[in-house]
mmCIF file of C-alpha atoms in Angstrom:
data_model
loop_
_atom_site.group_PDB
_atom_site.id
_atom_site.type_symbol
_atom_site.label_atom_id
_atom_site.label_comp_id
_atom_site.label_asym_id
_atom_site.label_seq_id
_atom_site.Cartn_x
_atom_site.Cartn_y
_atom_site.Cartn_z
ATOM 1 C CA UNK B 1 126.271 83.088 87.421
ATOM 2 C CA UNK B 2 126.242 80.858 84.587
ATOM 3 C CA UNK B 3 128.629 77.798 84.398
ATOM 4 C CA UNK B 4 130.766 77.194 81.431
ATOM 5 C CA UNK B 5 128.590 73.787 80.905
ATOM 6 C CA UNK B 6 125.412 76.144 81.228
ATOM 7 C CA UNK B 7 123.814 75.614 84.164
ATOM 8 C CA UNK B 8 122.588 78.331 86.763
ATOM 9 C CA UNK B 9 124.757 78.891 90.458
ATOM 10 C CA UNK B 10 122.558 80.952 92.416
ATOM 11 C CA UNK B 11 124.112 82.452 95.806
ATOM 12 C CA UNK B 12 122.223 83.445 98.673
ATOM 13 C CA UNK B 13 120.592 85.534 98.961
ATOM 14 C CA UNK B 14 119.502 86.473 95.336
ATOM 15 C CA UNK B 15 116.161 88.226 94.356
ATOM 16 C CA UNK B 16 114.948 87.307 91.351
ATOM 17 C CA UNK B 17 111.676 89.045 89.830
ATOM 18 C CA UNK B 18 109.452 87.172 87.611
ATOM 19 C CA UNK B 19 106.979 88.530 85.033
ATOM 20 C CA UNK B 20 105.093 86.471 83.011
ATOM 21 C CA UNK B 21 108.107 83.754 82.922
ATOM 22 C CA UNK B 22 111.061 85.633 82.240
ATOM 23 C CA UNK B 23 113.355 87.411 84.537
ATOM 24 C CA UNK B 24 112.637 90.827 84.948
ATOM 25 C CA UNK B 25 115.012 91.492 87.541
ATOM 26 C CA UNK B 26 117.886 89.840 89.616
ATOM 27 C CA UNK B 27 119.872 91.120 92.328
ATOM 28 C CA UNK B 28 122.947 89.008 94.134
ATOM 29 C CA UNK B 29 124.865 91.620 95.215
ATOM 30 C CA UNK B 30 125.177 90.450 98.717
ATOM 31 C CA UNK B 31 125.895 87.253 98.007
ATOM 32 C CA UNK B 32 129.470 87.340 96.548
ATOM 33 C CA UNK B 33 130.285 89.283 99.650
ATOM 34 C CA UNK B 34 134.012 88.548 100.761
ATOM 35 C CA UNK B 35 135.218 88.570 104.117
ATOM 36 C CA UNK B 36 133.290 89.304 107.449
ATOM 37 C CA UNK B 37 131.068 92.168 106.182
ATOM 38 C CA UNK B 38 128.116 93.422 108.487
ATOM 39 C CA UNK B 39 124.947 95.116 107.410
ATOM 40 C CA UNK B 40 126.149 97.946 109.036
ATOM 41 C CA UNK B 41 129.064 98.207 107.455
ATOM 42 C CA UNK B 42 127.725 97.250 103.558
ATOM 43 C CA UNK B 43 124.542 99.266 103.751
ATOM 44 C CA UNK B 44 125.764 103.079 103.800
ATOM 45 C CA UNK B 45 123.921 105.571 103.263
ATOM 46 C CA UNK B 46 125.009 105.486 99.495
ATOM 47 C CA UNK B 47 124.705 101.619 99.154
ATOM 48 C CA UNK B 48 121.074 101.869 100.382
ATOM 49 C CA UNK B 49 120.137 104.463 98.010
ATOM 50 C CA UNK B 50 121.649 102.347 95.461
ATOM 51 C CA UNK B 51 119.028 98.875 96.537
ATOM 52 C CA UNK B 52 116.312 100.992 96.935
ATOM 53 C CA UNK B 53 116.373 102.213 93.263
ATOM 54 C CA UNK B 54 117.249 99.273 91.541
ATOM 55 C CA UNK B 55 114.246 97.515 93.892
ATOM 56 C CA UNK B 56 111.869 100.196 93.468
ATOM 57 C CA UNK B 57 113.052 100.474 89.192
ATOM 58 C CA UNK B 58 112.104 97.016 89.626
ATOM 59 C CA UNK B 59 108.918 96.513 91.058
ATOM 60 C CA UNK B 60 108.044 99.577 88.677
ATOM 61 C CA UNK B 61 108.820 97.591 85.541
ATOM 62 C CA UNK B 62 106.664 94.377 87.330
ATOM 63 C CA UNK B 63 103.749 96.565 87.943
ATOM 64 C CA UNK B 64 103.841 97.898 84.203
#
């Protein structure tokens, strides 16, 4: 997220994916988690299909 006085707050654990200098790519979706929330319980079926899209969209657009 971006701060009103502009600076970046990154949350752990965020993926960012680089190309050439600029951000191709950023996923922080498990860091704004609230609450006790286990992989088990975030990663259904339908959540993982979800990460392995955007990833593999991704790495897709890096590769280009």
């Amino acid at each position: 997220t971006v701060s009103d006085e502009g600076t970046m707050d990154l949350h752990a654990p965020t993926v960012l994916i680089v190309k050439n200098g600029e951000i191709i790519a950023y996923f922080d979706d498990t860091s704004i988690l609230k609450g006790n929330v286990t992989p088990e319980v975030y990663y259904s079926d339908y959540q993982r299909g979800i990460t392995y899209e955007n990833f593999k969209t991704a790495i897709i657009e890096y590769l280009k």
